[in-house]
Amino acid sequence: MGQYVLRRAILAVPTIFASTLVVFLVLRVLPGDVALFIALGTDASGVADEAAIEAIREELGLNRPLPVQYFVWIGNALRGEFGESAFTHRTVAYEITSRLPLTVQLALMGQILAFAIGIPLGIVSAMRRDKAVDTISRFWSILFLAMPQFWVALMLLLFTSRVFNWSPPLGYFLLWEHPGNNMLQLGPAALVLGVGGAAIAARMTRSSMLEVLGEDYIRTARAKGLMPGVVIIRHALRNALIPVISLSAVTFAFLLAGTVILETVYSIPGLGSLMLTSIRTRDYEVIQALVLISVVVVILLNLVVDIVYAWLDPRISYS
Amino acid sequence: MTTLLEVQDLRTQFTTDEALVKAVDGVSFTLEEGKTLALVGESGCGKSVSALSVMRLIPWPPGRIVSGSIVFDGVDLLALREHEMGRIRGKEIGMVFQEPMTSLNPVLTIGRQLTEALELHLGMSRYDANQRAAELLRQVGIPDAESRLAQYPHQFSGGMRQRVMIAMAISCNPKLVIADEPTTALDVTIQAQVLELMKELTQRLGVSLIIITHNLGVVARYADDVNVMYAGKIIERGSAAQVYANPSHPYTLGLLKSVPRLDQPKTESLDPIQGQPPDLGNLPPGCAFQPRCRYAVERCTADTPILESVGDGHEAACWQIAEVAAAH
Ligand SMILES: Nc1ncnc2c1ncn2[C@@H]1O[C@H](COP(=O)(O)OP(=O)(O)OP(=O)(O)O)[C@@H](O)[C@H]1O
Ligand SMILES: [Mg+2]
């Protein structure tokens, strides 16, 4: 097991390098650079003073050849130094660590809701195939898959503000400092993330459950005289969840992407909104660090899922 | 002698997109306590569906028992509620399935799969059930039983898995074991071992046995009585000795001629039945075997023959019984 994890970690190194290279290049190819935005202001409405822009570029080291810039950045990153934001002049480490808790919490809440709603719904759907419950649950799944998340989020915002005259509080609230405000702020966003994820989880659970219910070993279980509930819980569920869990690394990555939009809609000062602002202003150091983190998170997640997978399915062993 | 199982005019049908498949179409048979009954026939003739009907394990949709009665130990199984049937399954009737590779749950240990029925039906504690499970594994000839209990199905070979299935089927001291082609999926050397094991166990424990097979050698060696099935119907029945000595339906005759026999001179060549088994969703009128039958006459295409006595407890459903008898 330990060896397996080590092997996976070694395999992750080239993936991480490749992704940093891609992001680095994409950022440089995009029109406009951070110097321009600093000189013109973030809405790019000022008048360009070539000399001033050039001075900023010089100061930020943007005039150096691209390979040099890349290796300087990578070298610093390897030493744990991610530089500072060209705009706020705060360190990237500070920008990220201060916002990380909100996003982690939002993503976790979304994922927990997705499983807590989606998996039971999928099971019931499969057991009552083509009955009313199944039809309704499938209808809702399709609906939430089809509606873009930002739209659902906006509708929810509109609904609560029009009908109840309520909208989530604005500001920066950590769960352990302001639990009430924190939940009120993150709750609606987590709900939107959760129902979207639940739609996917319900569909996957349903189809996988239906497949498992047709397996020979389910017939064996019934031939032993076990009650239907026991057959489902003990014999079908674990088998049915194997594909759902193994795909959850992918769906969680989608969920992380969803936080970018939801944090913006609900003005949550998390990593997602940081990502968006820094892309808009070409704040290279911040974006690069954020992407690096996302890549590492997704890789770690895949590893965790593989370990859970091996625990669920005894046929798989990593020793 | 008491009757353990009495099946009367059983009809089980599947509704598919193309047709209504009459998989079991008016089957009747009885099984005496302590006896072994063989159900024989080609692939697709309704043997498994008959067995699953007795267990009431026909998947709906698409399948359904449409009529008939199944009386087991004085109880009409078709009148039972689902939870009452749960006390028969596994407890009174054990079943061994055709597919040992897929019939065990891949994510549960062999031990758990054995103990759950013991806990449910015999009210054993987890500890007692474990002891008993180990004993069962020893009984079916699996060495190292204690450590094997903690293993998963993928760590067992096909033959070993079928032994586990047998252990499971007999675990709660059932009155009846239904073995659906218990050896078809196994290789030949293992087949004999598994069959011997079943025979020995059922005899020792006094369990009645329904053994489903398309191997007539198995019938001759292990069965008291034989039901020969064709296209969802029983077309010949009798004691194993009678059916062997005096096959009265052209299909039975064909089956016997298509396998080598040790009691016949080697010079006799094999003569397999021509043609394909019929499509149960689209049967010809009259006798279902008639398109493949070399004795067929005009009448066979119009009227469906019914079982008629050809000897003491020996019956066959054929209009040409006399000609068949004359021919061999
Ligand atoms: N779930 C099902 N849906 C539709 N038709 C079915 C189903 N199960 C069985 N049948 C049909 O019932 C008929 C009898 O099948 P059955 O499994 O009893 O055959 P069998 O005699 O056991 O054959 P084999 O020797 O191959 O096991 C077949 O024609 C099959 O197509
Ligand atoms: Mg079969």
PDB file of C-alpha atoms in Angstrom, chain B residues 8-231:
ATOM      1  CA  GLN B   8     -49.406 -29.189 -11.080  1.00  0.00           C
ATOM      2  CA  ASP B   9     -49.865 -27.718 -14.535  1.00  0.00           C
ATOM      3  CA  LEU B  10     -47.250 -25.006 -13.971  1.00  0.00           C
ATOM      4  CA  ARG B  11     -47.109 -22.244 -16.580  1.00  0.00           C
ATOM      5  CA  THR B  12     -44.441 -19.567 -16.511  1.00  0.00           C
ATOM      6  CA  GLN B  13     -44.242 -16.953 -19.229  1.00  0.00           C
ATOM      7  CA  PHE B  14     -41.995 -14.084 -20.235  1.00  0.00           C
ATOM      8  CA  THR B  15     -43.341 -11.036 -21.981  1.00  0.00           C
ATOM      9  CA  THR B  16     -40.655  -9.769 -24.315  1.00  0.00           C
ATOM     10  CA  ASP B  17     -40.878  -7.067 -26.950  1.00  0.00           C
ATOM     11  CA  GLU B  18     -41.208  -9.616 -29.736  1.00  0.00           C
ATOM     12  CA  ALA B  19     -43.305 -12.362 -28.239  1.00  0.00           C
ATOM     13  CA  LEU B  20     -44.888 -14.111 -25.307  1.00  0.00           C
ATOM     14  CA  VAL B  21     -42.364 -16.792 -24.349  1.00  0.00           C
ATOM     15  CA  LYS B  22     -44.058 -19.800 -22.794  1.00  0.00           C
ATOM     16  CA  ALA B  23     -40.936 -21.041 -21.035  1.00  0.00           C
ATOM     17  CA  VAL B  24     -42.798 -23.547 -18.873  1.00  0.00           C
ATOM     18  CA  ASP B  25     -46.066 -24.678 -20.373  1.00  0.00           C
ATOM     19  CA  GLY B  26     -48.162 -27.041 -18.287  1.00  0.00           C
ATOM     20  CA  VAL B  27     -45.515 -28.934 -16.351  1.00  0.00           C
ATOM     21  CA  SER B  28     -46.590 -31.401 -13.652  1.00  0.00           C
ATOM     22  CA  PHE B  29     -44.397 -33.656 -11.579  1.00  0.00           C
ATOM     23  CA  THR B  30     -44.060 -35.057  -8.094  1.00  0.00           C
ATOM     24  CA  LEU B  31     -41.036 -35.743  -5.978  1.00  0.00           C
ATOM     25  CA  GLU B  32     -41.064 -38.266  -3.149  1.00  0.00           C
ATOM     26  CA  GLU B  33     -39.124 -37.599   0.011  1.00  0.00           C
ATOM     27  CA  GLY B  34     -35.520 -38.728  -0.189  1.00  0.00           C
ATOM     28  CA  LYS B  35     -35.582 -39.272  -3.945  1.00  0.00           C
ATOM     29  CA  THR B  36     -33.544 -37.738  -6.710  1.00  0.00           C
ATOM     30  CA  LEU B  37     -35.372 -36.424  -9.724  1.00  0.00           C
ATOM     31  CA  ALA B  38     -33.561 -35.410 -12.892  1.00  0.00           C
ATOM     32  CA  LEU B  39     -34.846 -32.740 -15.245  1.00  0.00           C
ATOM     33  CA  VAL B  40     -33.278 -33.284 -18.662  1.00  0.00           C
ATOM     34  CA  GLY B  41     -33.406 -31.407 -21.919  1.00  0.00           C
ATOM     35  CA  GLU B  42     -31.561 -29.243 -24.400  1.00  0.00           C
ATOM     36  CA  SER B  43     -30.569 -25.661 -23.705  1.00  0.00           C
ATOM     37  CA  GLY B  44     -33.528 -23.290 -23.512  1.00  0.00           C
ATOM     38  CA  CYS B  45     -36.247 -25.895 -22.899  1.00  0.00           C
ATOM     39  CA  GLY B  46     -37.306 -24.347 -19.596  1.00  0.00           C
ATOM     40  CA  LYS B  47     -35.376 -26.326 -16.970  1.00  0.00           C
ATOM     41  CA  SER B  48     -34.016 -23.338 -15.071  1.00  0.00           C
ATOM     42  CA  VAL B  49     -37.330 -21.528 -15.312  1.00  0.00           C
ATOM     43  CA  SER B  50     -39.077 -24.564 -13.782  1.00  0.00           C
ATOM     44  CA  ALA B  51     -36.615 -24.562 -10.890  1.00  0.00           C
ATOM     45  CA  LEU B  52     -36.815 -20.806 -10.370  1.00  0.00           C
ATOM     46  CA  SER B  53     -40.615 -21.033 -10.425  1.00  0.00           C
ATOM     47  CA  VAL B  54     -40.525 -23.474  -7.511  1.00  0.00           C
ATOM     48  CA  MET B  55     -38.339 -20.963  -5.625  1.00  0.00           C
ATOM     49  CA  ARG B  56     -40.565 -18.142  -6.844  1.00  0.00           C
ATOM     50  CA  LEU B  57     -37.501 -16.336  -8.114  1.00  0.00           C
ATOM     51  CA  ILE B  58     -38.785 -15.547 -11.600  1.00  0.00           C
ATOM     52  CA  PRO B  59     -37.830 -11.915 -12.257  1.00  0.00           C
ATOM     53  CA  TRP B  60     -40.869  -9.725 -12.902  1.00  0.00           C
ATOM     54  CA  PRO B  61     -40.794  -8.019 -15.310  1.00  0.00           C
ATOM     55  CA  PRO B  62     -40.523  -9.805 -17.732  1.00  0.00           C
ATOM     56  CA  GLY B  63     -41.444 -13.195 -16.225  1.00  0.00           C
ATOM     57  CA  ARG B  64     -44.496 -14.430 -14.372  1.00  0.00           C
ATOM     58  CA  ILE B  65     -46.011 -17.662 -13.131  1.00  0.00           C
ATOM     59  CA  VAL B  66     -49.424 -17.474 -14.786  1.00  0.00           C
ATOM     60  CA  SER B  67     -51.084 -20.619 -13.470  1.00  0.00           C
ATOM     61  CA  GLY B  68     -50.655 -23.947 -11.748  1.00  0.00           C
ATOM     62  CA  SER B  69     -49.872 -24.970  -8.230  1.00  0.00           C
ATOM     63  CA  ILE B  70     -46.689 -25.863  -6.388  1.00  0.00           C
ATOM     64  CA  VAL B  71     -47.317 -27.747  -3.171  1.00  0.00           C
ATOM     65  CA  PHE B  72     -44.220 -28.235  -1.063  1.00  0.00           C
ATOM     66  CA  ASP B  73     -44.465 -30.231   2.151  1.00  0.00           C
ATOM     67  CA  GLY B  74     -48.200 -29.574   2.241  1.00  0.00           C
ATOM     68  CA  VAL B  75     -47.897 -25.838   1.627  1.00  0.00           C
ATOM     69  CA  ASP B  76     -49.074 -24.151  -1.554  1.00  0.00           C
ATOM     70  CA  LEU B  77     -46.059 -21.998  -2.383  1.00  0.00           C
ATOM     71  CA  LEU B  78     -47.891 -19.875  -4.930  1.00  0.00           C
ATOM     72  CA  ALA B  79     -50.344 -18.756  -2.238  1.00  0.00           C
ATOM     73  CA  LEU B  80     -47.626 -17.562   0.144  1.00  0.00           C
ATOM     74  CA  ARG B  81     -46.788 -13.958   0.741  1.00  0.00           C
ATOM     75  CA  GLU B  82     -43.290 -12.805  -0.130  1.00  0.00           C
ATOM     76  CA  HIS B  83     -42.038 -12.803   3.482  1.00  0.00           C
ATOM     77  CA  GLU B  84     -43.497 -16.265   4.083  1.00  0.00           C
ATOM     78  CA  MET B  85     -41.694 -17.477   0.970  1.00  0.00           C
ATOM     79  CA  GLY B  86     -38.537 -16.053   2.557  1.00  0.00           C
ATOM     80  CA  ARG B  87     -38.852 -18.693   5.276  1.00  0.00           C
ATOM     81  CA  ILE B  88     -38.970 -21.464   2.659  1.00  0.00           C
ATOM     82  CA  ARG B  89     -36.083 -20.221   0.537  1.00  0.00           C
ATOM     83  CA  GLY B  90     -32.745 -21.209   1.947  1.00  0.00           C
ATOM     84  CA  LYS B  91     -34.391 -22.883   4.916  1.00  0.00           C
ATOM     85  CA  GLU B  92     -36.582 -25.613   3.401  1.00  0.00           C
ATOM     86  CA  ILE B  93     -35.314 -25.485  -0.165  1.00  0.00           C
ATOM     87  CA  GLY B  94     -31.674 -24.882  -1.003  1.00  0.00           C
ATOM     88  CA  MET B  95     -30.567 -24.042  -4.495  1.00  0.00           C
ATOM     89  CA  VAL B  96     -27.313 -24.494  -6.383  1.00  0.00           C
ATOM     90  CA  PHE B  97     -27.084 -22.370  -9.487  1.00  0.00           C
ATOM     91  CA  GLN B  98     -25.767 -23.010 -12.951  1.00  0.00           C
ATOM     92  CA  GLU B  99     -23.128 -20.262 -12.855  1.00  0.00           C
ATOM     93  CA  PRO B 100     -20.615 -20.724 -10.015  1.00  0.00           C
ATOM     94  CA  MET B 101     -18.397 -17.889 -11.251  1.00  0.00           C
ATOM     95  CA  THR B 102     -21.056 -15.205 -10.859  1.00  0.00           C
ATOM     96  CA  SER B 103     -23.375 -16.593  -8.206  1.00  0.00           C
ATOM     97  CA  LEU B 104     -21.296 -15.483  -5.231  1.00  0.00           C
ATOM     98  CA  ASN B 105     -21.121 -11.855  -4.158  1.00  0.00           C
ATOM     99  CA  PRO B 106     -17.635 -10.554  -5.057  1.00  0.00           C
ATOM    100  CA  VAL B 107     -17.429  -8.063  -2.188  1.00  0.00           C
ATOM    101  CA  LEU B 108     -18.457 -10.299   0.710  1.00  0.00           C
ATOM    102  CA  THR B 109     -16.308 -12.974   2.316  1.00  0.00           C
ATOM    103  CA  ILE B 110     -17.232 -16.602   1.814  1.00  0.00           C
ATOM    104  CA  GLY B 111     -17.781 -16.783   5.558  1.00  0.00           C
ATOM    105  CA  ARG B 112     -20.307 -13.961   5.557  1.00  0.00           C
ATOM    106  CA  GLN B 113     -22.171 -15.462   2.640  1.00  0.00           C
ATOM    107  CA  LEU B 114     -22.443 -18.734   4.516  1.00  0.00           C
ATOM    108  CA  THR B 115     -23.303 -17.335   7.929  1.00  0.00           C
ATOM    109  CA  GLU B 116     -26.072 -14.965   6.908  1.00  0.00           C
ATOM    110  CA  ALA B 117     -28.557 -17.767   6.191  1.00  0.00           C
ATOM    111  CA  LEU B 118     -27.569 -19.564   9.408  1.00  0.00           C
ATOM    112  CA  GLU B 119     -28.186 -16.422  11.444  1.00  0.00           C
ATOM    113  CA  LEU B 120     -31.459 -15.730   9.659  1.00  0.00           C
ATOM    114  CA  HIS B 121     -33.044 -19.188   9.608  1.00  0.00           C
ATOM    115  CA  LEU B 122     -31.443 -20.990  12.535  1.00  0.00           C
ATOM    116  CA  GLY B 123     -31.068 -17.957  14.787  1.00  0.00           C
ATOM    117  CA  MET B 124     -27.392 -18.700  15.352  1.00  0.00           C
ATOM    118  CA  SER B 125     -25.015 -16.191  16.914  1.00  0.00           C
ATOM    119  CA  ARG B 126     -22.228 -14.853  14.726  1.00  0.00           C
ATOM    120  CA  TYR B 127     -19.763 -17.110  16.536  1.00  0.00           C
ATOM    121  CA  ASP B 128     -21.816 -20.306  16.222  1.00  0.00           C
ATOM    122  CA  ALA B 129     -22.582 -19.516  12.609  1.00  0.00           C
ATOM    123  CA  ASN B 130     -18.871 -19.151  11.933  1.00  0.00           C
ATOM    124  CA  GLN B 131     -18.135 -22.507  13.532  1.00  0.00           C
ATOM    125  CA  ARG B 132     -20.877 -24.121  11.509  1.00  0.00           C
ATOM    126  CA  ALA B 133     -19.689 -22.424   8.300  1.00  0.00           C
ATOM    127  CA  ALA B 134     -16.225 -23.865   8.785  1.00  0.00           C
ATOM    128  CA  GLU B 135     -17.732 -27.291   9.373  1.00  0.00           C
ATOM    129  CA  LEU B 136     -19.795 -26.933   6.187  1.00  0.00           C
ATOM    130  CA  LEU B 137     -16.703 -26.076   4.174  1.00  0.00           C
ATOM    131  CA  ARG B 138     -14.993 -29.175   5.528  1.00  0.00           C
ATOM    132  CA  GLN B 139     -18.048 -31.233   4.601  1.00  0.00           C
ATOM    133  CA  VAL B 140     -17.882 -30.111   0.996  1.00  0.00           C
ATOM    134  CA  GLY B 141     -14.201 -30.943   0.873  1.00  0.00           C
ATOM    135  CA  ILE B 142     -12.576 -27.535   1.132  1.00  0.00           C
ATOM    136  CA  PRO B 143      -9.327 -27.855   3.068  1.00  0.00           C
ATOM    137  CA  ASP B 144      -8.152 -25.174   5.472  1.00  0.00           C
ATOM    138  CA  ALA B 145     -11.744 -24.188   6.153  1.00  0.00           C
ATOM    139  CA  GLU B 146     -11.083 -21.647   8.933  1.00  0.00           C
ATOM    140  CA  SER B 147      -8.777 -19.453   6.898  1.00  0.00           C
ATOM    141  CA  ARG B 148     -10.859 -19.914   3.752  1.00  0.00           C
ATOM    142  CA  LEU B 149     -13.840 -18.305   5.477  1.00  0.00           C
ATOM    143  CA  ALA B 150     -12.124 -14.928   5.474  1.00  0.00           C
ATOM    144  CA  GLN B 151     -11.401 -15.081   1.753  1.00  0.00           C
ATOM    145  CA  TYR B 152     -13.381 -13.653  -1.134  1.00  0.00           C
ATOM    146  CA  PRO B 153     -14.925 -15.534  -4.072  1.00  0.00           C
ATOM    147  CA  HIS B 154     -12.201 -14.447  -6.518  1.00  0.00           C
ATOM    148  CA  GLN B 155      -9.708 -16.404  -4.423  1.00  0.00           C
ATOM    149  CA  PHE B 156     -11.612 -19.638  -5.179  1.00  0.00           C
ATOM    150  CA  SER B 157     -11.578 -21.733  -8.355  1.00  0.00           C
ATOM    151  CA  GLY B 158     -14.814 -22.554 -10.174  1.00  0.00           C
ATOM    152  CA  GLY B 159     -15.049 -26.017  -8.646  1.00  0.00           C
ATOM    153  CA  MET B 160     -14.376 -24.609  -5.177  1.00  0.00           C
ATOM    154  CA  ARG B 161     -17.032 -21.970  -5.645  1.00  0.00           C
ATOM    155  CA  GLN B 162     -19.552 -24.596  -6.634  1.00  0.00           C
ATOM    156  CA  ARG B 163     -18.638 -26.495  -3.472  1.00  0.00           C
ATOM    157  CA  VAL B 164     -19.295 -23.316  -1.524  1.00  0.00           C
ATOM    158  CA  MET B 165     -22.665 -23.017  -3.266  1.00  0.00           C
ATOM    159  CA  ILE B 166     -23.450 -26.581  -2.247  1.00  0.00           C
ATOM    160  CA  ALA B 167     -22.422 -25.844   1.318  1.00  0.00           C
ATOM    161  CA  MET B 168     -24.730 -22.844   1.241  1.00  0.00           C
ATOM    162  CA  ALA B 169     -27.623 -24.865  -0.160  1.00  0.00           C
ATOM    163  CA  ILE B 170     -27.409 -27.538   2.549  1.00  0.00           C
ATOM    164  CA  SER B 171     -26.457 -25.184   5.381  1.00  0.00           C
ATOM    165  CA  CYS B 172     -29.881 -24.915   7.012  1.00  0.00           C
ATOM    166  CA  ASN B 173     -30.766 -28.616   6.673  1.00  0.00           C
ATOM    167  CA  PRO B 174     -33.282 -28.163   3.860  1.00  0.00           C
ATOM    168  CA  LYS B 175     -35.744 -30.845   2.845  1.00  0.00           C
ATOM    169  CA  LEU B 176     -35.073 -30.223  -0.823  1.00  0.00           C
ATOM    170  CA  VAL B 177     -32.056 -29.139  -2.831  1.00  0.00           C
ATOM    171  CA  ILE B 178     -32.464 -27.969  -6.393  1.00  0.00           C
ATOM    172  CA  ALA B 179     -29.237 -28.162  -8.349  1.00  0.00           C
ATOM    173  CA  ASP B 180     -29.439 -26.379 -11.671  1.00  0.00           C
ATOM    174  CA  GLU B 181     -26.746 -27.857 -13.910  1.00  0.00           C
ATOM    175  CA  PRO B 182     -24.321 -27.728 -11.006  1.00  0.00           C
ATOM    176  CA  THR B 183     -21.418 -28.939 -13.108  1.00  0.00           C
ATOM    177  CA  THR B 184     -21.960 -27.533 -16.595  1.00  0.00           C
ATOM    178  CA  ALA B 185     -19.566 -24.649 -16.031  1.00  0.00           C
ATOM    179  CA  LEU B 186     -16.844 -26.874 -14.562  1.00  0.00           C
ATOM    180  CA  ASP B 187     -14.214 -28.939 -16.298  1.00  0.00           C
ATOM    181  CA  VAL B 188     -14.774 -32.639 -16.674  1.00  0.00           C
ATOM    182  CA  THR B 189     -12.582 -33.961 -13.866  1.00  0.00           C
ATOM    183  CA  ILE B 190     -14.162 -31.570 -11.389  1.00  0.00           C
ATOM    184  CA  GLN B 191     -17.686 -32.399 -12.608  1.00  0.00           C
ATOM    185  CA  ALA B 192     -17.550 -35.949 -11.331  1.00  0.00           C
ATOM    186  CA  GLN B 193     -16.178 -34.851  -7.943  1.00  0.00           C
ATOM    187  CA  VAL B 194     -18.900 -32.266  -7.447  1.00  0.00           C
ATOM    188  CA  LEU B 195     -21.643 -34.699  -8.467  1.00  0.00           C
ATOM    189  CA  GLU B 196     -20.324 -37.401  -6.161  1.00  0.00           C
ATOM    190  CA  LEU B 197     -20.239 -34.864  -3.366  1.00  0.00           C
ATOM    191  CA  MET B 198     -23.854 -33.861  -3.995  1.00  0.00           C
ATOM    192  CA  LYS B 199     -24.993 -37.454  -4.135  1.00  0.00           C
ATOM    193  CA  GLU B 200     -23.135 -38.377  -0.983  1.00  0.00           C
ATOM    194  CA  LEU B 201     -24.346 -35.355   0.977  1.00  0.00           C
ATOM    195  CA  THR B 202     -27.981 -35.582  -0.040  1.00  0.00           C
ATOM    196  CA  GLN B 203     -28.037 -39.297   0.767  1.00  0.00           C
ATOM    197  CA  ARG B 204     -26.354 -38.869   4.108  1.00  0.00           C
ATOM    198  CA  LEU B 205     -28.557 -35.944   5.104  1.00  0.00           C
ATOM    199  CA  GLY B 206     -31.708 -37.525   3.675  1.00  0.00           C
ATOM    200  CA  VAL B 207     -32.344 -34.549   1.420  1.00  0.00           C
ATOM    201  CA  SER B 208     -34.459 -34.827  -1.717  1.00  0.00           C
ATOM    202  CA  LEU B 209     -32.767 -33.604  -4.842  1.00  0.00           C
ATOM    203  CA  ILE B 210     -33.877 -32.160  -8.123  1.00  0.00           C
ATOM    204  CA  ILE B 211     -30.944 -32.219 -10.462  1.00  0.00           C
ATOM    205  CA  ILE B 212     -31.136 -30.335 -13.725  1.00  0.00           C
ATOM    206  CA  THR B 213     -28.818 -31.448 -16.464  1.00  0.00           C
ATOM    207  CA  HIS B 214     -28.498 -32.143 -20.135  1.00  0.00           C
ATOM    208  CA  ASN B 215     -26.104 -34.952 -19.480  1.00  0.00           C
ATOM    209  CA  LEU B 216     -27.820 -38.334 -19.613  1.00  0.00           C
ATOM    210  CA  GLY B 217     -24.815 -39.983 -18.026  1.00  0.00           C
ATOM    211  CA  VAL B 218     -25.530 -37.947 -14.908  1.00  0.00           C
ATOM    212  CA  VAL B 219     -29.140 -39.145 -14.972  1.00  0.00           C
ATOM    213  CA  ALA B 220     -28.226 -42.810 -15.214  1.00  0.00           C
ATOM    214  CA  ARG B 221     -25.797 -42.563 -12.346  1.00  0.00           C
ATOM    215  CA  TYR B 222     -27.513 -40.265  -9.898  1.00  0.00           C
ATOM    216  CA  ALA B 223     -31.271 -40.087 -10.497  1.00  0.00           C
ATOM    217  CA  ASP B 224     -34.176 -42.248  -9.402  1.00  0.00           C
ATOM    218  CA  ASP B 225     -36.647 -40.637 -11.751  1.00  0.00           C
ATOM    219  CA  VAL B 226     -36.323 -38.639 -14.932  1.00  0.00           C
ATOM    220  CA  ASN B 227     -38.413 -35.903 -16.533  1.00  0.00           C
ATOM    221  CA  VAL B 228     -37.434 -35.164 -20.106  1.00  0.00           C
ATOM    222  CA  MET B 229     -38.383 -31.641 -21.140  1.00  0.00           C
ATOM    223  CA  TYR B 230     -38.813 -30.217 -24.593  1.00  0.00           C
ATOM    224  CA  ALA B 231     -39.997 -26.687 -25.389  1.00  0.00           C
TER     225      ALA B 231
END
